[in-house]
Amino acid sequence: MRSLVARVVATSLAAAGLLTLAPGPSYADPVCQVTDPETGVCLIYVEVPGTPGDPGDPGDEGPTDTGTGAACSWDGTDQGITKPPPGPVPCSSKYGYWSNGYNCYISLLDPQPPAGDPNWQGHEPGDGAVYTCYQPQTDLLIWIWSADPPPNSGAGPTPREVAQIAIEQMALRAIDIGITPEPGEDSIGIVGMPVWMWAANPDSHTVGPITESASAGGITVTATAQVHRITWDMGDGTQIICTTAGTPYNASYGKQQSPDCGHVYAKSSSTKSGGKYTVTASSDWVITWDGAGQTGTIRLNGLTRSVAIAVGEAQVLVQ
């Protein structure tokens, strides 16, 4: 059965003009440090692992950041081969170096075929070269002509690095802050009254989920990003961790507390710069990637946006 598969695969690739059957025998054996102040878009990505919190603190639990993945991988899907399934392979062996593009181990044929040999595909000796291409998975050995040495995937990007390209395409950005009391000169909250926080007009770029694919080095990776939690620095020394996008406040809620993301100030903001609390929302993302028969997780945090709100004493407001 293996030899039949090898003949079918080799014949189809040869018909496409990509491969030439060799006359020889067959051998067995992938914390934002800078945020654009206007858009909230992350300018530098930094991946951080999850950490547990203190008792009573949600901490940073959830999927942990995983490794880079192997740069060299086998995938027989395009050849109609499902066994073995796609997955990493050693980047070099006694048969040469691995090329993801050709899906085989590459080595320079020595000696090279004589002039006029069909394996030159109409080229002359010295115009490119003829290489052996061996697939241990199918026990297939073929000869290929190439103007340049086929890319060595061992020197190429890892799946994680390709996933980073996909993440850049997502254009992830900080949430637009929804908060009551609202920011503004004519708005002021009251000490002891519930403050509601939420992601205003949430979309795939601010809270997810969002999915993008990228290809490089013969590897295609699909990544999906989702906000894991939002940390609110309330400006009074308190941090509130919310695992949802929050609930927008409505006047009909009156003095109720937010069901999922809120705070209560114990002191007025009069002693703060400008007489206001600076509230900063930082998004913590989890990105999962899949490709080259491998999977992984990337943690991204530090997408931030800030607003300033005023909070006063009730008795002062009455006077």
GROMACS .gro file of C-alpha atoms in nm:
model
  319
    1MET     CA    1   0.000   0.000   0.000
    2ARG     CA    2   0.283   0.241   0.088
    3SER     CA    3   0.453   0.189  -0.250
    4LEU     CA    4   0.120   0.248  -0.429
    5VAL     CA    5   0.065   0.575  -0.239
    6ALA     CA    6   0.421   0.680  -0.316
    7ARG     CA    7   0.374   0.613  -0.689
    8VAL     CA    8   0.044   0.805  -0.698
    9VAL     CA    9   0.189   1.102  -0.508
   10ALA     CA   10   0.507   1.108  -0.713
   11THR     CA   11   0.315   1.083  -1.041
   12SER     CA   12   0.082   1.370  -0.952
   13LEU     CA   13   0.367   1.596  -0.842
   14ALA     CA   14   0.570   1.511  -1.150
   15ALA     CA   15   0.272   1.592  -1.371
   16ALA     CA   16   0.257   1.935  -1.206
   17GLY     CA   17   0.614   1.996  -1.315
   18LEU     CA   18   0.736   2.020  -0.956
   19LEU     CA   19   0.907   1.685  -0.915
   20THR     CA   20   1.096   1.431  -1.121
   21LEU     CA   21   1.094   1.066  -1.029
   22ALA     CA   22   1.437   0.944  -0.933
   23PRO     CA   23   1.568   0.630  -1.098
   24GLY     CA   24   1.732   0.523  -0.770
   25PRO     CA   25   1.580   0.290  -0.508
   26SER     CA   26   1.340   0.388  -0.230
   27TYR     CA   27   1.471   0.398   0.125
   28ALA     CA   28   1.275   0.307   0.436
   29ASP     CA   29   1.318   0.398   0.783
   30PRO     CA   30   0.447   3.072   1.785
   31VAL     CA   31   0.304   4.299   2.796
   32CYS     CA   32   0.236   4.563   2.561
   33GLN     CA   33   0.492   4.830   2.668
   34VAL     CA   34   0.364   5.115   2.452
   35THR     CA   35   0.002   5.192   2.364
   36ASP     CA   36  -0.098   5.452   2.108
   37PRO     CA   37  -0.268   5.721   2.324
   38GLU     CA   38  -0.515   5.805   2.047
   39THR     CA   39  -0.626   5.457   1.943
   40GLY     CA   40  -0.526   5.235   2.235
   41VAL     CA   41  -0.355   5.001   1.987
   42CYS     CA   42  -0.059   4.804   2.121
   43LEU     CA   43   0.270   4.911   1.965
   44ILE     CA   44   0.492   4.647   2.128
   45TYR     CA   45   0.385   4.295   2.218
   46VAL     CA   46   0.518   4.123   2.527
   47GLU     CA   47   0.393   3.776   2.619
   48VAL     CA   48   0.355   3.692   2.986
   49PRO     CA   49   0.265   3.368   3.166
   50GLY     CA   50  -0.032   3.343   3.393
   51THR     CA   51   0.012   3.373   3.768
   52PRO     CA   52  -0.219   3.274   4.054
   53GLY     CA   53  -0.372   3.537   4.274
   54ASP     CA   54  -0.391   3.579   4.648
   55PRO     CA   55  -0.686   3.434   4.842
   56GLY     CA   56  -0.995   3.630   4.745
   57ASP     CA   57  -0.819   3.767   4.435
   58PRO     CA   58  -0.919   3.620   4.095
   59GLY     CA   59  -0.549   3.641   4.004
   60ASP     CA   60  -0.441   3.566   3.650
   61GLU     CA   61  -0.571   3.214   3.628
   62GLY     CA   62  -0.650   3.062   3.294
   63PRO     CA   63  -0.451   2.916   3.005
   64THR     CA   64  -0.076   2.949   3.055
   65ASP     CA   65   0.165   3.073   2.792
   66THR     CA   66   0.315   2.779   2.601
   67GLY     CA   67   0.626   2.723   2.390
   68THR     CA   68   0.728   2.815   2.040
   69GLY     CA   69   0.646   2.497   1.852
   70ALA     CA   70   0.876   2.322   1.604
   71ALA     CA   71   0.975   2.506   1.286
   72CYS     CA   72   0.989   2.184   1.082
   73SER     CA   73   0.665   1.997   1.025
   74TRP     CA   74   0.516   1.725   0.809
   75ASP     CA   75   0.171   1.773   0.653
   76GLY     CA   76   0.052   1.524   0.395
   77THR     CA   77  -0.296   1.674   0.364
   78ASP     CA   78  -0.236   1.817   0.017
   79GLN     CA   79  -0.118   1.473  -0.097
   80GLY     CA   80  -0.427   1.308   0.045
   81ILE     CA   81  -0.224   1.141   0.319
   82THR     CA   82  -0.372   1.137   0.669
   83LYS     CA   83  -0.135   0.892   0.837
   84PRO     CA   84   0.087   0.993   0.991
   85PRO     CA   85  -0.110   1.308   1.079
   86PRO     CA   86   0.047   1.654   1.050
   87GLY     CA   87   0.307   1.724   1.315
   88PRO     CA   88   0.665   1.826   1.393
   89VAL     CA   89   0.964   1.641   1.246
   90PRO     CA   90   1.340   1.665   1.306
   91CYS     CA   91   1.487   1.950   1.103
   92SER     CA   92   1.772   1.732   0.977
   93SER     CA   93   1.845   1.366   0.923
   94LYS     CA   94   2.082   1.144   0.728
   95TYR     CA   95   1.871   1.230   0.423
   96GLY     CA   96   1.943   1.605   0.446
   97TYR     CA   97   1.758   1.906   0.584
   98TRP     CA   98   1.380   1.936   0.606
   99SER     CA   99   1.186   2.170   0.375
  100ASN     CA  100   0.827   2.250   0.470
  101GLY     CA  101   0.766   2.378   0.119
  102TYR     CA  102   0.860   2.047  -0.043
  103ASN     CA  103   0.748   1.839   0.256
  104CYS     CA  104   1.064   1.625   0.246
  105TYR     CA  105   1.432   1.603   0.337
  106ILE     CA  106   1.652   1.781   0.082
  107SER     CA  107   2.009   1.704  -0.022
  108LEU     CA  108   2.217   1.796  -0.326
  109LEU     CA  109   2.233   1.506  -0.573
  110ASP     CA  110   2.592   1.394  -0.608
  111PRO     CA  111   2.699   1.350  -0.876
  112GLN     CA  112   2.470   1.578  -1.075
  113PRO     CA  113   2.297   1.428  -1.382
  114PRO     CA  114   2.475   1.472  -1.717
  115ALA     CA  115   2.373   1.746  -1.960
  116GLY     CA  116   2.052   1.667  -2.141
  117ASP     CA  117   1.918   1.446  -1.860
  118PRO     CA  118   1.538   1.494  -1.819
  119ASN     CA  119   1.592   1.579  -1.452
  120TRP     CA  120   1.738   1.914  -1.559
  121GLN     CA  121   1.391   2.002  -1.692
  122GLY     CA  122   1.543   2.178  -1.994
  123HIS     CA  123   1.817   2.354  -1.798
  124GLU     CA  124   2.190   2.316  -1.836
  125PRO     CA  125   2.429   2.191  -1.568
  126GLY     CA  126   2.528   2.488  -1.351
  127ASP     CA  127   2.188   2.650  -1.403
  128GLY     CA  128   2.046   2.567  -1.061
  129ALA     CA  129   2.090   2.211  -0.940
  130VAL     CA  130   1.914   1.877  -0.898
  131TYR     CA  131   1.828   1.769  -0.542
  132THR     CA  132   1.696   1.456  -0.378
  133CYS     CA  133   1.368   1.489  -0.190
  134TYR     CA  134   1.289   1.206   0.050
  135GLN     CA  135   0.969   1.159   0.252
  136PRO     CA  136   1.016   0.906   0.531
  137GLN     CA  137   0.642   0.919   0.595
  138THR     CA  138   0.563   0.775   0.249
  139ASP     CA  139   0.896   0.607   0.172
  140LEU     CA  140   0.908   0.827  -0.138
  141LEU     CA  141   1.234   0.938  -0.303
  142ILE     CA  142   1.222   1.183  -0.592
  143TRP     CA  143   1.457   1.419  -0.773
  144ILE     CA  144   1.376   1.787  -0.814
  145TRP     CA  145   1.541   2.069  -1.007
  146SER     CA  146   1.557   2.409  -0.836
  147ALA     CA  147   1.723   2.735  -0.937
  148ASP     CA  148   1.813   2.796  -0.571
  149PRO     CA  149   1.854   2.556  -0.280
  150PRO     CA  150   1.507   2.478  -0.139
  151PRO     CA  151   1.445   2.670   0.185
  152ASN     CA  152   1.574   2.504   0.499
  153SER     CA  153   1.281   2.515   0.740
  154GLY     CA  154   1.515   2.463   1.033
  155ALA     CA  155   1.626   2.824   0.982
  156GLY     CA  156   1.271   2.950   0.934
  157PRO     CA  157   1.006   3.088   1.170
  158THR     CA  158   0.843   2.877   1.440
  159PRO     CA  159   0.464   2.836   1.446
  160ARG     CA  160   0.452   3.083   1.737
  161GLU     CA  161   0.635   3.344   1.530
  162VAL     CA  162   0.387   3.293   1.247
  163ALA     CA  163   0.107   3.327   1.503
  164GLN     CA  164   0.253   3.664   1.602
  165ILE     CA  165   0.206   3.776   1.240
  166ALA     CA  166  -0.159   3.673   1.262
  167ILE     CA  167  -0.194   3.867   1.588
  168GLU     CA  168  -0.058   4.182   1.425
  169GLN     CA  169  -0.324   4.146   1.155
  170MET     CA  170  -0.594   4.146   1.424
  171ALA     CA  171  -0.522   4.512   1.517
  172LEU     CA  172  -0.614   4.447   1.880
  173ARG     CA  173  -0.673   4.763   2.081
  174ALA     CA  174  -0.774   4.878   2.426
  175ILE     CA  175  -1.141   4.899   2.515
  176ASP     CA  176  -1.334   5.222   2.491
  177ILE     CA  177  -1.415   5.296   2.853
  178GLY     CA  178  -1.773   5.316   2.970
  179ILE     CA  179  -1.804   5.443   3.328
  180THR     CA  180  -2.043   5.618   3.557
  181PRO     CA  181  -1.996   5.888   3.667
  182GLU     CA  182  -1.910   5.994   3.314
  183PRO     CA  183  -1.587   6.184   3.245
  184GLY     CA  184  -1.646   6.555   3.188
  185GLU     CA  185  -1.646   6.892   3.358
  186ASP     CA  186  -2.017   6.880   3.438
  187SER     CA  187  -2.018   6.529   3.579
  188ILE     CA  188  -1.932   6.430   3.935
  189GLY     CA  189  -1.982   6.113   4.136
  190ILE     CA  190  -2.051   6.082   4.506
  191VAL     CA  191  -1.845   5.904   4.770
  192GLY     CA  192  -2.020   5.582   4.870
  193MET     CA  193  -2.225   5.559   4.550
  194PRO     CA  194  -2.172   5.261   4.314
  195VAL     CA  195  -1.946   5.316   4.015
  196TRP     CA  196  -2.015   5.102   3.708
  197MET     CA  197  -1.740   5.015   3.455
  198TRP     CA  198  -1.779   4.846   3.116
  199ALA     CA  199  -1.636   4.817   2.766
  200ALA     CA  200  -1.827   5.065   2.554
  201ASN     CA  201  -1.929   4.947   2.206
  202PRO     CA  202  -1.729   4.623   2.235
  203ASP     CA  203  -1.622   4.455   1.912
  204SER     CA  204  -1.385   4.181   1.799
  205HIS     CA  205  -1.083   4.415   1.812
  206THR     CA  206  -1.143   4.527   2.171
  207VAL     CA  207  -1.281   4.215   2.345
  208GLY     CA  208  -1.279   3.941   2.080
  209PRO     CA  209  -1.317   3.681   1.971
  210ILE     CA  210  -1.125   3.744   1.651
  211THR     CA  211  -0.949   3.496   1.423
  212GLU     CA  212  -0.674   3.552   1.167
  213SER     CA  213  -0.440   3.327   0.969
  214ALA     CA  214  -0.085   3.388   0.850
  215SER     CA  215   0.171   3.193   0.649
  216ALA     CA  216   0.551   3.201   0.650
  217GLY     CA  217   0.831   2.950   0.604
  218GLY     CA  218   0.594   2.690   0.463
  219ILE     CA  219   0.380   2.706   0.779
  220THR     CA  220   0.021   2.831   0.802
  221VAL     CA  221  -0.110   2.918   1.147
  222THR     CA  222  -0.457   3.024   1.255
  223ALA     CA  223  -0.485   3.226   1.576
  224THR     CA  224  -0.792   3.322   1.779
  225ALA     CA  225  -0.783   3.599   2.043
  226GLN     CA  226  -1.026   3.662   2.328
  227VAL     CA  227  -1.006   3.900   2.625
  228HIS     CA  228  -0.949   3.694   2.939
  229ARG     CA  229  -1.005   3.976   3.188
  230ILE     CA  230  -0.990   4.354   3.227
  231THR     CA  231  -0.804   4.510   3.520
  232TRP     CA  232  -0.936   4.848   3.630
  233ASP     CA  233  -0.696   5.073   3.822
  234MET     CA  234  -0.940   5.308   3.993
  235GLY     CA  235  -0.684   5.576   4.086
  236ASP     CA  236  -0.743   5.540   4.462
  237GLY     CA  237  -0.502   5.251   4.509
  238THR     CA  238  -0.766   4.991   4.422
  239GLN     CA  239  -0.760   4.746   4.134
  240ILE     CA  240  -1.079   4.574   4.022
  241ILE     CA  241  -1.046   4.260   3.808
  242CYS     CA  242  -1.344   4.194   3.581
  243THR     CA  243  -1.379   3.874   3.381
  244THR     CA  244  -1.655   4.016   3.163
  245ALA     CA  245  -1.688   4.324   2.946
  246GLY     CA  246  -1.907   4.474   3.219
  247THR     CA  247  -2.268   4.590   3.215
  248PRO     CA  248  -2.350   4.937   3.077
  249TYR     CA  249  -2.522   5.158   3.334
  250ASN     CA  250  -2.881   5.267   3.279
  251ALA     CA  251  -3.060   5.536   3.480
  252SER     CA  252  -3.329   5.282   3.568
  253TYR     CA  253  -3.072   5.096   3.782
  254GLY     CA  254  -3.063   5.384   4.031
  255LYS     CA  255  -2.829   5.315   4.323
  256GLN     CA  256  -2.780   4.946   4.244
  257GLN     CA  257  -2.428   4.809   4.224
  258SER     CA  258  -2.298   4.668   3.897
  259PRO     CA  259  -2.365   4.294   3.876
  260ASP     CA  260  -2.021   4.217   3.735
  261CYS     CA  261  -1.783   4.513   3.728
  262GLY     CA  262  -1.811   4.796   3.979
  263HIS     CA  263  -1.645   4.994   4.257
  264VAL     CA  264  -1.730   5.227   4.545
  265TYR     CA  265  -1.502   5.521   4.632
  266ALA     CA  266  -1.446   5.584   5.002
  267LYS     CA  267  -1.283   5.925   4.956
  268SER     CA  268  -1.330   6.222   4.728
  269SER     CA  269  -1.090   6.293   4.441
  270SER     CA  270  -1.022   6.649   4.560
  271THR     CA  271  -0.665   6.570   4.660
  272LYS     CA  272  -0.577   6.416   4.325
  273SER     CA  273  -0.421   6.596   4.030
  274GLY     CA  274  -0.690   6.809   3.868
  275GLY     CA  275  -0.929   6.705   4.141
  276LYS     CA  276  -1.006   6.376   3.960
  277TYR     CA  277  -0.929   6.007   3.977
  278THR     CA  278  -0.749   5.866   3.674
  279VAL     CA  279  -0.913   5.534   3.588
  280THR     CA  280  -0.716   5.297   3.363
  281ALA     CA  281  -0.851   4.981   3.203
  282SER     CA  282  -0.593   4.718   3.099
  283SER     CA  283  -0.696   4.428   2.878
  284ASP     CA  284  -0.546   4.081   2.925
  285TRP     CA  285  -0.583   3.860   2.616
  286VAL     CA  286  -0.549   3.488   2.558
  287ILE     CA  287  -0.455   3.388   2.204
  288THR     CA  288  -0.464   3.024   2.095
  289TRP     CA  289  -0.293   2.915   1.776
  290ASP     CA  290  -0.309   2.604   1.561
  291GLY     CA  291  -0.092   2.504   1.266
  292ALA     CA  292   0.170   2.265   1.134
  293GLY     CA  293   0.008   1.991   1.339
  294GLN     CA  294   0.078   2.185   1.660
  295THR     CA  295  -0.108   2.412   1.901
  296GLY     CA  296  -0.010   2.676   2.154
  297THR     CA  297  -0.118   2.970   2.368
  298ILE     CA  298   0.008   3.328   2.381
  299ARG     CA  299  -0.074   3.566   2.664
  300LEU     CA  300  -0.088   3.938   2.584
  301ASN     CA  301  -0.159   4.217   2.828
  302GLY     CA  302  -0.099   4.588   2.859
  303LEU     CA  303  -0.354   4.727   2.611
  304THR     CA  304  -0.465   5.026   2.816
  305ARG     CA  305  -0.689   5.330   2.804
  306SER     CA  306  -0.758   5.594   3.071
  307VAL     CA  307  -1.021   5.851   3.165
  308ALA     CA  308  -1.050   6.100   3.453
  309ILE     CA  309  -1.360   6.124   3.675
  310ALA     CA  310  -1.450   6.349   3.967
  311VAL     CA  311  -1.586   6.213   4.293
  312GLY     CA  312  -1.706   6.445   4.571
  313GLU     CA  313  -1.852   6.433   4.923
  314ALA     CA  314  -2.231   6.436   4.937
  315GLN     CA  315  -2.244   6.710   5.203
  316VAL     CA  316  -2.026   6.935   4.989
  317LEU     CA  317  -2.259   6.890   4.695
  318VAL     CA  318  -2.562   6.987   4.903
  319GLN     CA  319  -2.422   7.324   5.012
   0.00000   0.00000   0.00000
